[in-house]
Every structure is written in structure tokens, then in C-alpha cells.
Amino acid sequence: MKSLLYITANPKSEANSTSLTVGRSLINEYVAIHSNAPVTEIDVYRQHIPLVDEHFLSARQKISSGVEPVVLLPKEKDITDQIHQLTSQFIEADVYVFAFPLWNFGVPPLLKAYVDTIKVARKTFRYTPDGPEGLLENKTAVLIQSSGDVYSYGPLKEFEHGSRYLTSVLSFIGVDRIETIYMEGMDKNKDEAQEKKHQAVTRAVELAWAL
Ligand SMILES: Cc1cc2nc3c(=O)[nH]c(=O)nc-3n(C[C@H](O)[C@H](O)[C@H](O)COP(=O)(O)O)c2cc1C
């Protein structure tokens, strides 16, 4: 039984968000198929995502200096525990579903903050003499991204750093299967946007069966 981590990054309500609506369709279907599968949700806009700060960096410095015993100050220990808890939660899941809008060509900032908690040296990747190596194995990710404009072709093709960025990070840490559901041009034509949303829901439901 595969455990699923549903990561959402959108301050909007589900009813008002295309990416969240499509994401929920996938999750509902997954739960209907695998009623006993553990599904955990992280809403980066409604739960506290710790930021990499001076205390985390000084703790990291102490830990990597190799000097034993490592003695962390309370603030260093606190932020390190918070971040590593999210790292461990991510490592333990088998399937990741990310739902988010494209914001200013990238992912919403709190999703970037979340990525900082999962791309962690010696936990999800490591450096070897032959270069960096992802430490995750047998993982699948689904990226559900909604954007106002179109990026799959045309003048903005090189401007899309949302799903492209997440794909880079996830591949880097070893996620070997990455599926995408794009809803593009959502702010252009209302009727077309509605149709694109329906199509995306259909694909999300199909994908739930293939996870
Ligand atoms: C702060 C902000 C920044 C945005 N930046 C972009 C952008 O760079 N490119 C784009 O195509 N759409 C951009 N949009 C539009 C959203 O990506 C688009 O409306 C999307 O469909 C929203 O998805 P949602 O309904 O899940 O929130 C932006 C919207 C907001 C609120």
C-alpha cells in the first residue's frame, strides 16, 4: 500500500482554485481506490513551514564540521528538528502530489520554503566523488500546475520556472517518476478555462488509478 503526501500551495479556497480543485479530484479518487492508504496533507499556506534561518545554518555548520559531540543551542535544535521532521515525513511517503499555481514564473514562495526542507544533503541527496546522487528510490510525483498564460509553446516558453524547477529538484533527489497536469492560459478565456479544468479533472482521476 503506497502512502501519499498531498502538498498544496495556494492561499485561495479550494472552490476558488483550479489547481486545488484538480488536486482534490485526484486525492478523492486515490482514497476511493485505496481506502486504507495513508494520505497526509500539507498546506504550506495554512500550516507553519519553517524557513532556513541563521540558527539552522549555524546548526548545519556544527553538524557538518565533524566535531563530536555536536552541541546545539536551543534555537538551533528547535529549527533543525522542525525542518528535519518535514524531511523525514517526505522521505517516508511513496507518492507526492503537488498542487499549485504559477506565480511570477515560479512556485509560490512558501512552496519554495517547503522545498528547502526536502532537499537536504545527506538525507535526500549526497555528494559523491562522481557528483551528486539522489537518495530517494521508488517514488512517484504528480505536479498539478495552473497558470494564467501559456508556456508549453510560444514566446513565454523559457519563462516557466514552476513545474520545471520542481521537476529538477525532485529528479535531483531521486524521484524517478514525475507526472504533470498543466492547466495553461487559465486567465485568457473563461469558457476555455472551464473546459481545460474539466479535462484536467478527468486526467487527475485517471492518474489516481495509475499511481
Ligand atoms: C501573485 C500572482 C502571480 C501570478 N503570476 C503569474 C505568472 O507569472 N504567469 C502566469 O501565467 N500566471 C500568473 N498568475 C496567474 C495564475 O497562475 C493563474 O490565475 C492560475 O490559473 C491560478 O491558479 P489557481 O486557480 O489554482 O489559483 C499569477 C497570479 C498571482 C495571484
Coordinates of N, CA and C and ligand atoms in Angstrom, one line a residue:
M1 N 0.8 -1.2 0.0 CA 0.0 0.0 0.0 C 0.9 1.3 0.0
K2 N 0.7 2.1 -1.0 CA 1.5 3.3 -1.1 C 1.0 4.5 -0.3
S3 N 1.9 5.1 0.5 CA 1.4 6.3 1.2 C 1.6 7.5 0.3
L4 N 0.7 8.4 0.5 CA 0.6 9.6 -0.4 C 0.7 10.9 0.5
L5 N 1.5 11.8 0.0 CA 1.7 13.1 0.6 C 1.1 14.1 -0.4
Y6 N 0.1 14.8 0.1 CA -0.5 15.8 -0.8 C -0.1 17.2 -0.3
I7 N 0.7 17.9 -1.2 CA 1.3 19.2 -0.8 C 0.6 20.3 -1.6
T8 N -0.1 21.2 -0.9 CA -0.8 22.3 -1.6 C -0.1 23.6 -1.3
A9 N -0.1 24.5 -2.3 CA 0.5 25.8 -2.1 C -0.4 26.9 -2.7
N10 N -1.4 27.3 -2.0 CA -2.3 28.3 -2.6 C -3.1 28.9 -1.4
P11 N -3.1 30.2 -1.2 CA -3.9 30.8 -0.2 C -5.4 30.8 -0.5
K12 N -5.7 30.5 -1.7 CA -7.2 30.5 -2.1 C -7.9 29.4 -1.5
S13 N -9.2 29.5 -1.5 CA -10.0 28.3 -1.0 C -10.0 27.3 -2.2
E14 N -10.3 26.1 -1.8 CA -10.3 25.0 -2.8 C -11.3 25.3 -4.0
A15 N -12.5 25.8 -3.6 CA -13.5 26.1 -4.6 C -13.1 27.2 -5.6
N16 N -12.2 28.1 -5.1 CA -11.8 29.2 -6.0 C -10.5 28.9 -6.7
S17 N -10.0 27.8 -6.5 CA -8.7 27.5 -7.1 C -8.7 26.3 -8.1
T18 N -8.2 26.5 -9.3 CA -8.2 25.4 -10.3 C -7.3 24.3 -9.8
S19 N -6.0 24.7 -9.4 CA -5.1 23.7 -9.1 C -5.5 22.8 -7.9
L20 N -6.2 23.5 -6.9 CA -6.6 22.8 -5.7 C -7.8 21.9 -6.0
T21 N -8.7 22.4 -6.9 CA -9.9 21.6 -7.3 C -9.4 20.3 -8.0
V22 N -8.4 20.4 -8.9 CA -7.9 19.3 -9.7 C -7.2 18.3 -8.7
G23 N -6.4 18.9 -7.8 CA -5.7 18.1 -6.9 C -6.6 17.3 -6.0
R24 N -7.7 18.0 -5.6 CA -8.7 17.3 -4.7 C -9.3 16.1 -5.5
S25 N -9.6 16.3 -6.7 CA -10.2 15.2 -7.5 C -9.3 14.0 -7.5
L26 N -8.0 14.2 -7.7 CA -7.0 13.1 -7.7 C -7.0 12.4 -6.3
I27 N -7.0 13.2 -5.3 CA -6.9 12.7 -3.9 C -8.2 11.9 -3.6
N28 N -9.3 12.4 -3.9 CA -10.6 11.7 -3.6 C -10.6 10.4 -4.3
E29 N -10.2 10.4 -5.6 CA -10.2 9.1 -6.3 C -9.2 8.1 -5.7
Y30 N -8.0 8.6 -5.4 CA -7.0 7.8 -4.8 C -7.5 7.1 -3.5
V31 N -8.2 7.9 -2.7 CA -8.7 7.4 -1.4 C -9.9 6.4 -1.7
A32 N -10.6 6.7 -2.7 CA -11.7 5.7 -3.1 C -11.2 4.4 -3.6
I33 N -10.0 4.4 -4.3 CA -9.4 3.2 -4.8 C -8.7 2.4 -3.6
H34 N -7.9 3.2 -2.9 CA -7.1 2.6 -1.8 C -7.6 3.1 -0.5
S35 N -8.7 2.6 0.0 CA -9.3 3.2 1.2 C -8.4 3.1 2.5
N36 N -7.5 2.2 2.5 CA -6.6 2.1 3.6 C -5.2 2.8 3.5
A37 N -5.0 3.4 2.3 CA -3.7 4.0 2.1 C -3.6 5.3 2.9
P38 N -2.4 5.4 3.6 CA -2.2 6.6 4.4 C -2.0 7.8 3.5
V39 N -2.9 8.8 3.7 CA -2.8 10.1 2.9 C -2.6 11.2 3.9
T40 N -1.5 11.9 3.7 CA -1.3 13.1 4.6 C -1.2 14.3 3.8
E41 N -1.8 15.4 4.4 CA -1.9 16.7 3.6 C -1.0 17.7 4.3
I42 N -0.3 18.5 3.4 CA 0.5 19.6 3.9 C 0.0 20.8 3.1
D43 N -0.6 21.8 3.8 CA -1.0 23.0 3.1 C 0.0 24.1 3.6
V44 N 0.9 24.4 2.7 CA 2.0 25.3 3.1 C 1.5 26.7 3.5
Y45 N 0.3 27.1 3.0 CA -0.2 28.4 3.4 C -1.0 28.4 4.7
R46 N -1.3 27.2 5.2 CA -2.1 27.1 6.4 C -1.4 26.4 7.6
Q47 N -0.3 25.9 7.3 CA 0.5 25.3 8.4 C 1.9 25.9 8.4
H48 N 2.5 25.9 9.5 CA 3.8 26.6 9.6 C 4.9 25.8 8.9
I49 N 5.5 26.5 7.9 CA 6.7 25.9 7.2 C 7.9 26.7 7.7
P50 N 8.8 26.0 8.4 CA 9.9 26.7 9.0 C 10.9 27.2 7.8
L51 N 11.4 28.4 8.0 CA 12.3 28.9 7.0 C 13.8 28.6 7.4
V52 N 14.6 28.4 6.4 CA 16.0 28.2 6.7 C 16.5 29.6 7.2
D53 N 17.0 29.6 8.5 CA 17.4 30.9 9.1 C 18.8 30.8 9.6
E54 N 19.3 31.8 10.3 CA 20.6 31.8 10.9 C 20.9 30.6 11.8
H55 N 19.9 30.3 12.6 CA 20.0 29.2 13.6 C 20.2 27.8 12.9
F56 N 19.4 27.6 11.8 CA 19.5 26.4 11.1 C 20.9 26.3 10.4
L57 N 21.3 27.4 9.9 CA 22.6 27.4 9.2 C 23.8 27.2 10.1
S58 N 23.7 27.8 11.3 CA 24.8 27.6 12.3 C 24.8 26.1 12.8
A59 N 23.5 25.6 13.0 CA 23.4 24.2 13.4 C 24.0 23.3 12.3
R60 N 23.7 23.6 11.1 CA 24.2 22.8 9.9 C 25.7 22.8 9.9
Q61 N 26.3 24.0 10.1 CA 27.7 24.2 10.2 C 28.4 23.3 11.2
K62 N 27.7 23.3 12.4 CA 28.3 22.5 13.5 C 28.2 21.0 13.2
I63 N 27.0 20.6 12.7 CA 26.9 19.1 12.4 C 27.9 18.7 11.3
S64 N 28.1 19.5 10.3 CA 29.0 19.1 9.2 C 30.4 19.2 9.5
S65 N 30.7 19.9 10.6 CA 32.2 20.1 11.0 C 32.8 18.8 11.4
G66 N 32.0 17.9 11.8 CA 32.5 16.6 12.2 C 33.0 16.6 13.7
V67 N 32.9 17.7 14.4 CA 33.4 17.8 15.8 C 32.3 17.1 16.7
E68 N 32.7 16.1 17.4 CA 31.8 15.4 18.3 C 32.1 15.8 19.8
P69 N 31.1 15.9 20.7 CA 29.7 15.8 20.4 C 29.2 17.1 19.8
V70 N 28.2 17.0 19.0 CA 27.6 18.2 18.4 C 26.7 18.9 19.5
V71 N 27.0 20.1 19.9 CA 26.2 20.8 20.9 C 25.4 21.9 20.3
L72 N 24.1 21.7 20.2 CA 23.3 22.8 19.5 C 22.7 23.7 20.6
L73 N 22.6 25.0 20.3 CA 21.8 25.9 21.2 C 20.4 25.6 21.0
P74 N 19.5 25.9 22.0 CA 18.1 25.6 21.9 C 17.4 26.1 20.6
K75 N 17.8 27.3 20.1 CA 17.1 27.8 18.8 C 17.6 27.0 17.6
E76 N 18.9 26.5 17.7 CA 19.5 25.7 16.6 C 18.8 24.4 16.6
K77 N 18.6 23.8 17.8 CA 18.0 22.5 17.8 C 16.5 22.6 17.4
D78 N 15.9 23.6 17.8 CA 14.4 23.7 17.5 C 14.2 23.8 16.0
I79 N 14.9 24.7 15.3 CA 14.7 24.9 13.9 C 15.1 23.6 13.1
T80 N 16.2 23.0 13.6 CA 16.7 21.8 12.9 C 15.7 20.7 13.1
D81 N 15.1 20.5 14.2 CA 14.1 19.5 14.5 C 12.9 19.7 13.6
Q82 N 12.5 21.0 13.5 CA 11.3 21.3 12.7 C 11.5 20.9 11.2
I83 N 12.7 21.3 10.7 CA 13.0 21.1 9.3 C 13.2 19.6 9.0
H84 N 13.9 18.9 9.9 CA 14.1 17.5 9.7 C 12.9 16.7 9.8
Q85 N 11.9 17.1 10.6 CA 10.6 16.4 10.7 C 9.9 16.4 9.4
L86 N 10.0 17.6 8.7 CA 9.4 17.6 7.4 C 10.2 16.8 6.4
T87 N 11.5 16.8 6.5 CA 12.3 15.9 5.6 C 11.9 14.5 5.8
S88 N 11.8 14.0 7.0 CA 11.5 12.6 7.3 C 10.2 12.3 6.8
Q89 N 9.2 13.2 7.0 CA 7.8 12.9 6.5 C 7.9 12.7 5.0
F90 N 8.6 13.5 4.3 CA 8.7 13.4 2.9 C 9.4 12.1 2.5
I91 N 10.5 11.7 3.1 CA 11.2 10.5 2.8 C 10.3 9.3 3.0
E92 N 9.4 9.3 4.0 CA 8.6 8.2 4.3 C 7.5 7.9 3.3
A93 N 7.1 9.0 2.6 CA 5.9 8.8 1.6 C 6.4 8.1 0.3
D94 N 5.5 7.5 -0.4 CA 5.8 6.9 -1.6 C 5.4 7.7 -2.8
V95 N 4.3 8.4 -2.7 CA 3.7 9.2 -3.8 C 3.6 10.7 -3.3
Y96 N 4.0 11.6 -4.1 CA 3.8 13.0 -3.8 C 2.9 13.7 -4.8
V97 N 1.9 14.4 -4.4 CA 1.1 15.2 -5.3 C 1.2 16.6 -4.9
F98 N 1.7 17.5 -5.8 CA 1.8 18.9 -5.5 C 0.8 19.6 -6.4
A99 N 0.0 20.5 -5.7 CA -1.0 21.4 -6.4 C -0.6 22.8 -6.1
F100 N -0.5 23.6 -7.2 CA 0.0 25.0 -7.0 C -0.3 25.8 -8.3
P101 N -0.4 27.1 -8.1 CA -0.5 28.0 -9.3 C 1.0 28.5 -9.7
L102 N 1.1 28.9 -10.9 CA 2.4 29.6 -11.3 C 2.3 31.0 -10.8
W103 N 3.3 31.5 -10.1 CA 3.3 32.8 -9.6 C 4.6 33.5 -10.1
N104 N 4.4 34.5 -10.8 CA 5.6 35.3 -11.3 C 6.7 34.3 -11.8
F105 N 6.2 33.5 -12.6 CA 7.1 32.5 -13.4 C 7.6 31.4 -12.5
G106 N 7.3 31.4 -11.2 CA 7.8 30.4 -10.3 C 6.8 29.8 -9.4
V107 N 7.2 29.0 -8.4 CA 6.3 28.5 -7.4 C 6.0 29.5 -6.4
P108 N 4.8 29.5 -5.7 CA 4.6 30.4 -4.6 C 5.7 30.3 -3.6
P109 N 6.0 31.4 -2.9 CA 7.2 31.4 -2.1 C 7.2 30.4 -0.9
L110 N 6.0 30.1 -0.4 CA 6.0 29.1 0.7 C 6.2 27.7 0.2
L111 N 6.0 27.5 -1.1 CA 6.3 26.1 -1.6 C 7.9 26.1 -1.8
K112 N 8.5 27.2 -2.1 CA 10.0 27.2 -2.2 C 10.5 26.9 -0.8
A113 N 9.9 27.5 0.2 CA 10.3 27.3 1.6 C 10.2 25.8 1.9
Y114 N 9.1 25.2 1.5 CA 8.9 23.7 1.7 C 10.0 22.9 1.0
V115 N 10.3 23.3 -0.2 CA 11.4 22.6 -1.0 C 12.7 22.6 -0.2
D116 N 12.9 23.7 0.5 CA 14.2 23.9 1.3 C 14.2 22.8 2.4
T117 N 13.0 22.3 2.8 CA 13.0 21.3 3.9 C 13.1 19.9 3.3
I118 N 13.0 19.7 2.0 CA 13.1 18.3 1.5 C 14.4 18.1 0.6
K119 N 15.0 19.2 0.2 CA 16.3 19.0 -0.5 C 17.4 19.2 0.5
V120 N 17.7 18.2 1.2 CA 18.6 18.3 2.4 C 19.8 17.3 2.2
A121 N 21.0 17.8 2.2 CA 22.2 17.0 2.0 C 22.3 15.9 3.0
R122 N 22.7 14.8 2.6 CA 22.8 13.5 3.4 C 21.5 12.9 3.9
K123 N 20.4 13.6 3.5 CA 19.1 13.0 3.8 C 18.4 12.6 2.5
T124 N 18.3 13.5 1.6 CA 17.6 13.2 0.3 C 18.6 13.2 -0.9
F125 N 19.8 13.7 -0.6 CA 20.8 13.5 -1.7 C 22.2 13.6 -1.0
R126 N 23.2 13.2 -1.7 CA 24.6 13.3 -1.1 C 25.5 13.6 -2.3
Y127 N 26.7 14.1 -1.9 CA 27.7 14.3 -2.8 C 28.7 13.1 -2.8
T128 N 29.0 12.6 -4.0 CA 30.0 11.5 -4.1 C 31.1 12.0 -5.0
P129 N 32.2 11.2 -5.1 CA 33.3 11.6 -6.0 C 32.8 11.8 -7.4
D130 N 31.8 11.1 -7.8 CA 31.3 11.1 -9.2 C 30.2 12.2 -9.3
G131 N 29.9 13.0 -8.3 CA 28.9 14.0 -8.4 C 27.8 13.7 -7.4
P132 N 26.8 14.6 -7.4 CA 25.6 14.4 -6.5 C 24.8 13.2 -6.9
E133 N 24.2 12.7 -5.8 CA 23.4 11.5 -6.0 C 22.1 11.6 -5.2
G134 N 21.0 11.3 -5.8 CA 19.7 11.3 -5.1 C 19.6 10.1 -4.2
L135 N 19.0 10.3 -3.1 CA 18.9 9.1 -2.1 C 17.5 8.5 -2.1
L136 N 16.6 9.1 -2.7 CA 15.2 8.5 -2.7 C 15.1 7.5 -3.8
E137 N 14.3 6.5 -3.6 CA 14.1 5.4 -4.5 C 12.6 5.0 -4.6
N138 N 12.2 4.6 -5.8 CA 10.8 4.1 -6.0 C 9.7 5.1 -5.6
K139 N 9.9 6.4 -6.0 CA 9.0 7.4 -5.6 C 8.3 7.9 -6.9
T140 N 7.1 8.4 -6.7 CA 6.4 9.0 -7.8 C 5.9 10.4 -7.4
A141 N 6.0 11.3 -8.3 CA 5.4 12.6 -8.0 C 4.4 13.1 -9.1
V142 N 3.4 13.8 -8.7 CA 2.5 14.4 -9.7 C 2.5 15.9 -9.4
L143 N 2.7 16.6 -10.5 CA 2.7 18.1 -10.3 C 1.5 18.6 -11.0
I144 N 0.7 19.3 -10.3 CA -0.6 19.9 -10.8 C -0.4 21.4 -10.8
Q145 N -0.2 22.0 -12.0 CA 0.1 23.5 -12.0 C -0.9 24.2 -12.9
S146 N -1.4 25.3 -12.4 CA -2.3 26.1 -13.1 C -1.6 27.5 -13.4
S147 N -1.7 28.0 -14.6 CA -1.1 29.3 -15.0 C -2.1 30.1 -15.8
G148 N -1.9 31.4 -15.7 CA -2.8 32.3 -16.4 C -2.4 32.4 -17.9
D149 N -1.2 32.2 -18.2 CA -0.7 32.3 -19.6 C -0.2 30.9 -20.0
V150 N 0.3 30.9 -21.3 CA 0.7 29.6 -21.9 C 2.2 29.5 -21.9
Y151 N 2.8 28.4 -21.6 CA 4.2 28.2 -21.5 C 4.7 27.0 -22.3
S152 N 3.8 26.1 -22.7 CA 4.3 24.9 -23.4 C 4.7 25.2 -24.8
Y153 N 4.3 26.4 -25.4 CA 4.8 26.8 -26.7 C 4.7 28.3 -26.7
G154 N 5.3 29.0 -27.7 CA 5.1 30.4 -27.8 C 6.2 31.2 -27.1
P155 N 6.0 32.5 -27.0 CA 7.0 33.5 -26.5 C 7.4 33.3 -25.1
L156 N 6.6 32.7 -24.3 CA 6.9 32.5 -22.8 C 7.5 31.2 -22.5
K157 N 7.8 30.4 -23.5 CA 8.3 29.0 -23.3 C 9.4 28.9 -22.3
E158 N 10.4 29.8 -22.3 CA 11.5 29.8 -21.5 C 11.3 30.4 -20.1
F159 N 10.1 30.9 -19.9 CA 9.8 31.6 -18.6 C 9.2 30.8 -17.5
E160 N 9.0 29.6 -17.8 CA 8.2 28.7 -16.8 C 9.2 28.1 -15.9
H161 N 9.3 28.6 -14.6 CA 10.2 28.0 -13.6 C 9.5 27.5 -12.4
G162 N 8.2 27.1 -12.6 CA 7.4 26.5 -11.6 C 7.6 25.0 -11.6
S163 N 6.8 24.3 -12.4 CA 6.9 22.9 -12.5 C 8.3 22.4 -13.0
R164 N 8.9 23.3 -13.8 CA 10.3 23.0 -14.2 C 11.3 22.9 -13.1
Y165 N 11.2 23.9 -12.2 CA 12.0 23.9 -11.0 C 11.8 22.7 -10.1
L166 N 10.5 22.4 -9.9 CA 10.1 21.3 -9.0 C 10.6 20.0 -9.6
T167 N 10.5 19.8 -10.9 CA 11.0 18.6 -11.6 C 12.5 18.5 -11.4
S168 N 13.2 19.6 -11.5 CA 14.7 19.5 -11.3 C 15.0 19.0 -9.9
V169 N 14.3 19.6 -8.9 CA 14.6 19.3 -7.5 C 14.3 17.8 -7.3
L170 N 13.1 17.4 -7.7 CA 12.6 16.0 -7.4 C 13.5 15.0 -8.1
S171 N 13.9 15.3 -9.4 CA 14.8 14.4 -10.1 C 16.1 14.3 -9.3
F172 N 16.6 15.4 -8.9 CA 17.9 15.5 -8.2 C 17.9 14.7 -7.0
I173 N 16.8 14.6 -6.3 CA 16.8 13.8 -5.0 C 16.4 12.4 -5.2
G174 N 16.1 12.0 -6.5 CA 15.9 10.6 -6.8 C 14.5 10.2 -7.1
V175 N 13.6 11.1 -7.2 CA 12.2 10.8 -7.6 C 12.3 10.4 -9.1
D176 N 12.0 9.1 -9.4 CA 12.2 8.7 -10.8 C 11.0 8.8 -11.7
R177 N 9.8 9.0 -11.1 CA 8.6 9.1 -12.0 C 7.9 10.4 -11.7
I178 N 7.8 11.2 -12.6 CA 7.2 12.5 -12.4 C 6.1 12.8 -13.5
E179 N 4.9 12.8 -13.0 CA 3.8 13.1 -13.9 C 3.3 14.5 -13.8
T180 N 2.8 15.1 -14.9 CA 2.4 16.5 -14.8 C 1.0 16.7 -15.3
I181 N 0.3 17.6 -14.7 CA -1.0 18.0 -15.2 C -1.0 19.6 -15.2
Y182 N -0.9 20.1 -16.4 CA -0.9 21.5 -16.6 C -2.2 22.1 -17.0
M183 N -2.6 23.2 -16.4 CA -3.7 24.0 -16.9 C -3.1 25.3 -17.3
E184 N -3.1 25.6 -18.6 CA -2.4 26.8 -19.1 C -3.4 27.8 -19.7
G185 N -3.1 29.0 -19.7 CA -3.9 30.0 -20.3 C -5.2 30.2 -19.6
M186 N -5.2 30.0 -18.3 CA -6.4 30.0 -17.5 C -7.0 31.4 -17.3
D187 N -6.2 32.4 -17.5 CA -6.8 33.8 -17.4 C -7.1 34.4 -18.7
K188 N -7.1 33.6 -19.8 CA -7.4 34.2 -21.1 C -8.8 34.2 -21.5
N189 N -9.4 33.0 -21.5 CA -10.8 32.9 -21.9 C -11.6 32.0 -20.9
K190 N -12.6 32.5 -20.4 CA -13.3 31.9 -19.3 C -13.9 30.5 -19.7
D191 N -14.5 30.5 -20.8 CA -15.1 29.2 -21.3 C -14.1 28.1 -21.5
E192 N -13.0 28.6 -22.2 CA -11.9 27.6 -22.5 C -11.3 27.1 -21.1
A193 N -11.2 28.1 -20.2 CA -10.6 27.7 -18.9 C -11.4 26.6 -18.2
Q194 N -12.7 26.8 -18.3 CA -13.6 25.8 -17.7 C -13.4 24.5 -18.3
E195 N -13.3 24.4 -19.6 CA -13.1 23.2 -20.3 C -11.8 22.5 -20.0
K196 N -10.8 23.4 -19.9 CA -9.4 22.9 -19.5 C -9.4 22.3 -18.1
K197 N -10.2 22.9 -17.2 CA -10.3 22.4 -15.8 C -11.0 21.0 -15.8
H198 N -12.0 20.9 -16.6 CA -12.7 19.6 -16.7 C -11.8 18.5 -17.2
Q199 N -11.0 18.9 -18.3 CA -10.1 17.9 -18.8 C -9.0 17.5 -17.8
A200 N -8.6 18.5 -17.0 CA -7.6 18.2 -16.0 C -8.1 17.3 -14.9
V201 N -9.4 17.5 -14.6 CA -10.0 16.7 -13.5 C -10.1 15.2 -14.1
T202 N -10.4 15.1 -15.3 CA -10.5 13.7 -15.9 C -9.2 13.1 -15.9
R203 N -8.1 13.8 -16.2 CA -6.8 13.3 -16.2 C -6.3 12.9 -14.8
A204 N -6.7 13.8 -13.9 CA -6.3 13.6 -12.5 C -6.9 12.3 -12.0
V205 N -8.2 12.0 -12.3 CA -8.9 10.8 -11.9 C -8.2 9.6 -12.5
E206 N -7.9 9.7 -13.8 CA -7.2 8.6 -14.5 C -5.9 8.3 -13.8
L207 N -5.2 9.4 -13.5 CA -3.8 9.2 -12.9 C -3.9 8.5 -11.6
A208 N -4.9 8.8 -10.8 CA -5.1 8.2 -9.5 C -5.0 6.7 -9.6
W209 N -5.5 6.2 -10.7 CA -5.5 4.7 -10.9 C -4.2 4.2 -11.3
A210 N -3.3 5.1 -11.7 CA -2.0 4.6 -12.2 C -0.9 4.9 -11.2
L211 N -1.3 5.3 -10.0 CA -0.2 5.6 -9.0 C 0.2 4.4 -8.2
Ligands
LIG1 C1 0.7 36.7 -7.4 C2 0.3 36.1 -8.7 C3 1.3 35.9 -9.7 C4 1.0 35.3 -10.9 N1 2.0 35.1 -11.8 C5 1.7 34.5 -13.0 C6 2.7 34.2 -13.9 O1 3.9 34.6 -13.7 N2 2.4 33.6 -15.1 C7 1.1 33.2 -15.3 O2 0.9 32.6 -16.4 N3 0.1 33.4 -14.4 C8 0.4 34.0 -13.3 N4 -0.6 34.2 -12.3 C9 -2.0 33.7 -12.6 C10 -2.2 32.4 -12.1 O3 -1.1 31.5 -12.3 C11 -3.5 31.8 -12.7 O4 -4.6 32.6 -12.4 C12 -3.8 30.4 -12.2 O5 -4.7 29.8 -13.0 C13 -4.2 30.4 -10.8 O6 -4.4 29.0 -10.3 P1 -5.4 28.7 -9.1 O7 -6.8 28.9 -9.6 O8 -5.1 27.3 -8.7 O9 -5.0 29.7 -8.0 C14 -0.3 34.9 -11.1 C15 -1.3 35.0 -10.1 C16 -1.0 35.6 -8.9 C17 -2.1 35.8 -7.9

